[in-house]
Coordinates of C-alpha atoms in Angstrom, one line a residue:
M1 CA 18.5 -13.3 -7.2
A2 CA 19.0 -16.8 -5.7
K3 CA 18.4 -19.7 -8.0
D4 CA 16.2 -22.6 -7.1
A5 CA 18.1 -25.8 -6.2
P6 CA 18.7 -28.2 -9.2
A7 CA 16.1 -30.9 -9.3
E8 CA 18.6 -33.7 -9.8
R9 CA 21.0 -34.5 -7.0
M10 CA 24.7 -34.6 -7.9
K11 CA 26.1 -38.1 -8.4
R12 CA 28.8 -39.3 -6.0
K13 CA 31.3 -40.0 -8.7
D14 CA 31.0 -36.5 -10.1
Y15 CA 31.1 -35.0 -6.7
E16 CA 34.3 -36.9 -5.6
K17 CA 36.0 -35.9 -8.9
E18 CA 35.3 -32.2 -8.4
L19 CA 36.0 -32.3 -4.7
E20 CA 39.5 -33.8 -5.3
K21 CA 40.3 -30.9 -7.6
L22 CA 39.2 -28.3 -5.1
Q23 CA 41.0 -30.0 -2.3
V24 CA 44.3 -29.8 -4.3
E25 CA 43.6 -26.0 -4.6
L26 CA 43.0 -25.8 -0.8
C27 CA 46.5 -27.3 -0.3
H28 CA 47.9 -24.5 -2.5
L29 CA 45.9 -22.0 -0.6
Q30 CA 47.2 -23.4 2.7
E31 CA 50.8 -22.8 1.6
W32 CA 50.0 -19.3 0.5
V33 CA 48.3 -18.4 3.8
K34 CA 51.3 -19.7 5.7
A35 CA 53.9 -17.9 3.5
E36 CA 52.0 -14.6 3.5
K37 CA 50.9 -14.8 7.2
L38 CA 47.3 -14.2 6.2
K39 CA 44.6 -14.1 8.9
V40 CA 41.3 -15.6 7.8
I41 CA 38.0 -16.3 9.5
I42 CA 35.3 -18.4 7.9
I43 CA 31.9 -18.4 9.7
F44 CA 29.5 -21.3 9.1
E45 CA 25.9 -20.5 10.1
G46 CA 22.5 -21.9 8.9
R47 CA 19.5 -23.8 9.9
D48 CA 19.8 -27.0 11.9
A49 CA 20.6 -30.0 9.6
A50 CA 21.7 -27.6 6.8
G51 CA 24.9 -29.6 6.4
K52 CA 27.5 -27.4 8.1
G53 CA 29.4 -30.3 9.7
G54 CA 29.7 -32.2 6.4
T55 CA 30.8 -29.1 4.6
I56 CA 33.5 -28.3 7.1
K57 CA 34.7 -31.9 7.0
A58 CA 35.1 -31.7 3.2
L59 CA 36.9 -28.4 3.5
T60 CA 39.4 -29.6 6.1
E61 CA 40.0 -33.3 5.6
K62 CA 43.1 -32.9 3.3
V63 CA 44.7 -29.9 4.9
S64 CA 46.7 -29.3 8.1
P65 CA 44.7 -28.6 11.3
R66 CA 47.5 -26.3 12.3
V67 CA 46.5 -23.9 9.5
F68 CA 42.8 -24.7 9.1
R69 CA 41.6 -24.6 12.8
V70 CA 38.0 -25.5 13.5
C71 CA 36.4 -23.8 16.4
A72 CA 33.1 -25.1 17.8
L73 CA 32.7 -23.5 21.2
P74 CA 30.5 -25.3 23.8
A75 CA 27.9 -23.5 25.9
P76 CA 29.6 -20.7 27.9
S77 CA 30.7 -21.3 31.5
D78 CA 29.4 -19.1 34.4
R79 CA 32.7 -17.1 34.1
Q80 CA 32.3 -16.6 30.4
K81 CA 28.7 -15.5 30.8
S82 CA 30.0 -12.6 32.9
Q83 CA 32.4 -11.6 30.2
L84 CA 31.8 -9.3 27.2
F85 CA 29.6 -11.4 24.8
L86 CA 32.2 -11.5 22.0
Q87 CA 35.2 -12.0 24.3
R88 CA 35.4 -15.8 24.1
Y89 CA 35.1 -15.7 20.3
I90 CA 37.8 -13.0 19.9
E91 CA 40.2 -15.2 21.9
Q92 CA 39.9 -17.7 19.0
F93 CA 40.8 -15.2 16.3
P94 CA 43.6 -16.2 13.9
A95 CA 47.3 -15.3 14.1
G96 CA 49.3 -14.8 10.9
G97 CA 49.2 -18.0 8.8
E98 CA 45.9 -19.3 10.2
I99 CA 42.4 -19.9 9.0
V100 CA 39.9 -20.2 11.8
I101 CA 36.6 -21.9 10.9
F102 CA 33.8 -21.1 13.3
D103 CA 31.2 -24.0 13.4
R104 CA 28.6 -21.6 14.8
S105 CA 29.8 -18.3 16.0
W106 CA 28.9 -15.1 17.8
Y107 CA 25.8 -15.2 15.5
N108 CA 24.3 -17.6 18.1
R109 CA 23.0 -14.5 19.7
A110 CA 21.1 -13.5 16.6
G111 CA 19.7 -17.0 16.2
V112 CA 19.2 -19.7 18.9
E113 CA 19.8 -17.4 21.8
Y114 CA 17.2 -14.9 20.6
V115 CA 14.6 -17.5 19.5
M116 CA 14.9 -19.6 22.6
G117 CA 14.9 -16.7 25.0
F118 CA 18.5 -17.2 26.2
C119 CA 19.2 -13.5 25.8
S120 CA 16.9 -10.5 26.4
P121 CA 15.4 -8.5 23.5
A122 CA 17.7 -5.6 24.6
E123 CA 20.8 -7.9 24.4
H124 CA 19.7 -9.1 21.0
K125 CA 19.2 -5.5 19.7
R126 CA 22.5 -4.4 21.2
F127 CA 24.3 -7.3 19.4
L128 CA 22.8 -6.4 16.0
E129 CA 23.9 -2.8 16.5
L130 CA 27.5 -3.6 17.6
C131 CA 28.3 -6.7 15.5
P132 CA 29.0 -4.8 12.3
L133 CA 31.3 -2.4 14.2
V134 CA 33.3 -5.2 15.7
E135 CA 33.6 -6.9 12.3
K136 CA 34.7 -3.7 10.8
F137 CA 37.5 -3.5 13.3
A138 CA 38.6 -7.0 12.5
V139 CA 38.6 -6.4 8.7
D140 CA 40.4 -3.2 9.2
A141 CA 43.1 -5.1 11.2
G142 CA 43.7 -7.3 8.1
I143 CA 41.5 -10.3 8.8
I144 CA 39.7 -11.8 5.8
L145 CA 36.2 -12.5 7.0
I146 CA 34.0 -14.9 5.1
K147 CA 30.4 -15.3 6.4
L148 CA 28.4 -18.3 5.0
W149 CA 24.8 -19.2 5.6
L150 CA 23.6 -22.7 4.5
E151 CA 19.9 -22.6 3.7
V152 CA 18.1 -25.9 3.7
G153 CA 14.4 -26.3 2.7
M154 CA 11.7 -27.2 5.2
E155 CA 11.0 -30.6 3.6
E156 CA 14.6 -31.5 3.3
Q157 CA 15.3 -30.6 6.9
E158 CA 12.5 -32.8 8.0
L159 CA 13.9 -35.7 6.0
R160 CA 17.3 -35.2 7.6
F161 CA 15.9 -35.1 11.1
K162 CA 14.0 -38.3 10.6
A163 CA 17.1 -40.0 9.2
R164 CA 19.0 -39.0 12.3
I165 CA 16.2 -40.4 14.5
E166 CA 16.5 -43.8 12.7
D167 CA 20.2 -44.0 12.2
P168 CA 22.3 -45.0 15.3
L169 CA 25.4 -43.5 13.6
R170 CA 23.7 -40.1 13.4
Q171 CA 21.5 -40.0 16.5
W172 CA 24.2 -38.1 18.4
K173 CA 23.6 -35.2 16.0
L174 CA 20.0 -34.8 17.2
S175 CA 19.9 -32.7 20.4
P176 CA 16.9 -31.4 22.3
M177 CA 17.6 -28.0 20.9
D178 CA 17.4 -29.4 17.4
T179 CA 14.0 -30.9 18.0
E180 CA 12.8 -27.7 19.5
S181 CA 14.0 -25.7 16.6
F182 CA 12.1 -28.0 14.2
G183 CA 8.8 -26.7 15.6
R184 CA 9.9 -23.0 15.4
W185 CA 10.8 -22.8 11.7
Y186 CA 9.2 -19.4 11.1
D187 CA 10.6 -17.9 14.4
Y188 CA 14.1 -18.9 13.1
S189 CA 13.2 -17.4 9.7
R190 CA 12.3 -14.1 11.2
A191 CA 15.5 -14.1 13.3
R192 CA 17.5 -14.9 10.2
D193 CA 15.9 -12.0 8.3
M194 CA 16.6 -9.5 11.1
M195 CA 20.2 -10.7 11.3
F196 CA 20.8 -10.3 7.6
E197 CA 19.2 -6.8 7.6
A198 CA 21.6 -5.6 10.3
T199 CA 24.8 -7.5 9.5
D200 CA 25.0 -7.9 5.7
T201 CA 27.5 -5.1 5.3
K202 CA 29.9 -4.0 2.6
H203 CA 32.9 -4.9 4.7
A204 CA 31.5 -8.2 5.9
P205 CA 28.8 -9.5 3.5
W206 CA 26.8 -12.7 3.9
R207 CA 26.9 -15.3 1.2
L208 CA 24.0 -17.8 1.0
I209 CA 24.3 -21.4 -0.2
R210 CA 21.3 -23.6 -0.9
S211 CA 22.1 -27.0 0.7
D212 CA 19.2 -29.3 -0.1
D213 CA 21.8 -31.1 -2.3
K214 CA 24.7 -31.5 0.2
R215 CA 27.3 -32.4 -2.5
R216 CA 26.6 -29.3 -4.6
A217 CA 26.6 -27.2 -1.5
R218 CA 30.0 -28.4 -0.3
L219 CA 31.6 -27.8 -3.7
N220 CA 30.0 -24.3 -4.0
V221 CA 31.3 -23.4 -0.5
I222 CA 34.9 -24.5 -1.2
S223 CA 34.8 -22.8 -4.6
H224 CA 33.6 -19.6 -3.1
I225 CA 36.4 -19.6 -0.4
L226 CA 39.0 -20.2 -3.1
R227 CA 37.7 -17.3 -5.1
T228 CA 37.4 -15.0 -2.1
I229 CA 41.0 -15.4 -0.8
P230 CA 43.6 -14.3 -3.4
Y231 CA 46.4 -16.9 -3.6
K232 CA 49.1 -18.3 -5.8
E233 CA 50.5 -21.8 -6.1
L234 CA 54.0 -21.7 -4.6
K235 CA 56.8 -23.8 -6.1
R236 CA 58.1 -26.4 -3.8
E237 CA 61.4 -28.3 -4.1
K238 CA 60.9 -32.0 -4.6
V239 CA 61.5 -33.9 -1.4
K240 CA 64.1 -36.6 -1.5
L241 CA 64.4 -39.3 1.2
P242 CA 67.9 -39.6 2.7
P243 CA 69.4 -43.1 2.8
R244 CA 68.8 -45.0 6.0
S245 CA 71.7 -45.4 8.3
H246 CA 72.6 -49.0 9.2
K247 CA 74.8 -48.0 12.1
G248 CA 73.8 -49.9 15.2
R249 CA 71.7 -52.3 13.1
Y250 CA 69.9 -55.0 15.0
N251 CA 66.8 -57.2 14.8
D252 CA 64.2 -54.6 16.0
Q253 CA 61.3 -57.0 15.4
A254 CA 62.6 -59.7 17.6
S255 CA 62.6 -57.3 20.6
L256 CA 58.8 -57.0 20.3
S257 CA 58.2 -60.7 20.7
G258 CA 57.4 -60.6 24.4
L259 CA 54.8 -57.8 24.1
K260 CA 51.1 -58.1 23.5
F261 CA 49.6 -57.0 20.2
V262 CA 45.9 -56.2 19.6
E263 CA 44.0 -59.4 18.6
E264 CA 43.9 -59.7 14.8
R265 CA 40.2 -60.2 14.2
Y266 CA 40.3 -58.9 10.6

């Protein structure tokens, strides 16, 4: 049974201390994934303003984008609309040694597309029937599939939307689709429940994270990922810098004197 969110928000100092520990472990995980040629998919879904972007940033800010690859596909082109629905997502699947993070995924069809009428009821039903089969094929092919749903409360979502409206640094996060979703809370809830019922499978289960406290949510997500992917810390030889060669030495700063630098305003 899910626990209610803690009443007290996590303090920044405590958060940053725990985050640093987890990010060190993510670096160890990264080396293991590369060495063992693992293929990992992490799906981030959830309500609008649930904190997916900030969680993905915390997850990826200290690791290599060549290993942890974030995939946030735009709206499909006319050509892509004529393809199999999952085709453009499958094209992004990982090769050995990669972790692909889907910031929104094929589950758009079970959420926004269904609620907003971008797909027909028949297409929605077909997706819910076929999705577990496709995910079974992926898992059977050796892909580690982690599906995460960030669940934010109604009141907290409203606070975050209002903050985006007032803050010029966050206004870009507020799209017409977001404001439309705000008024359709229970439509999205029903779509979510249908999605879980059809796609929460033994081979590809959903894991839910309460995200009213963004800091706790980020730590819980990263901790879950580290527990889900078996890894070991690999020993690495200590890097030693070679001595600099002075062959062909010259005043390489004087040669820059005729060029224009950016104005030093700070």
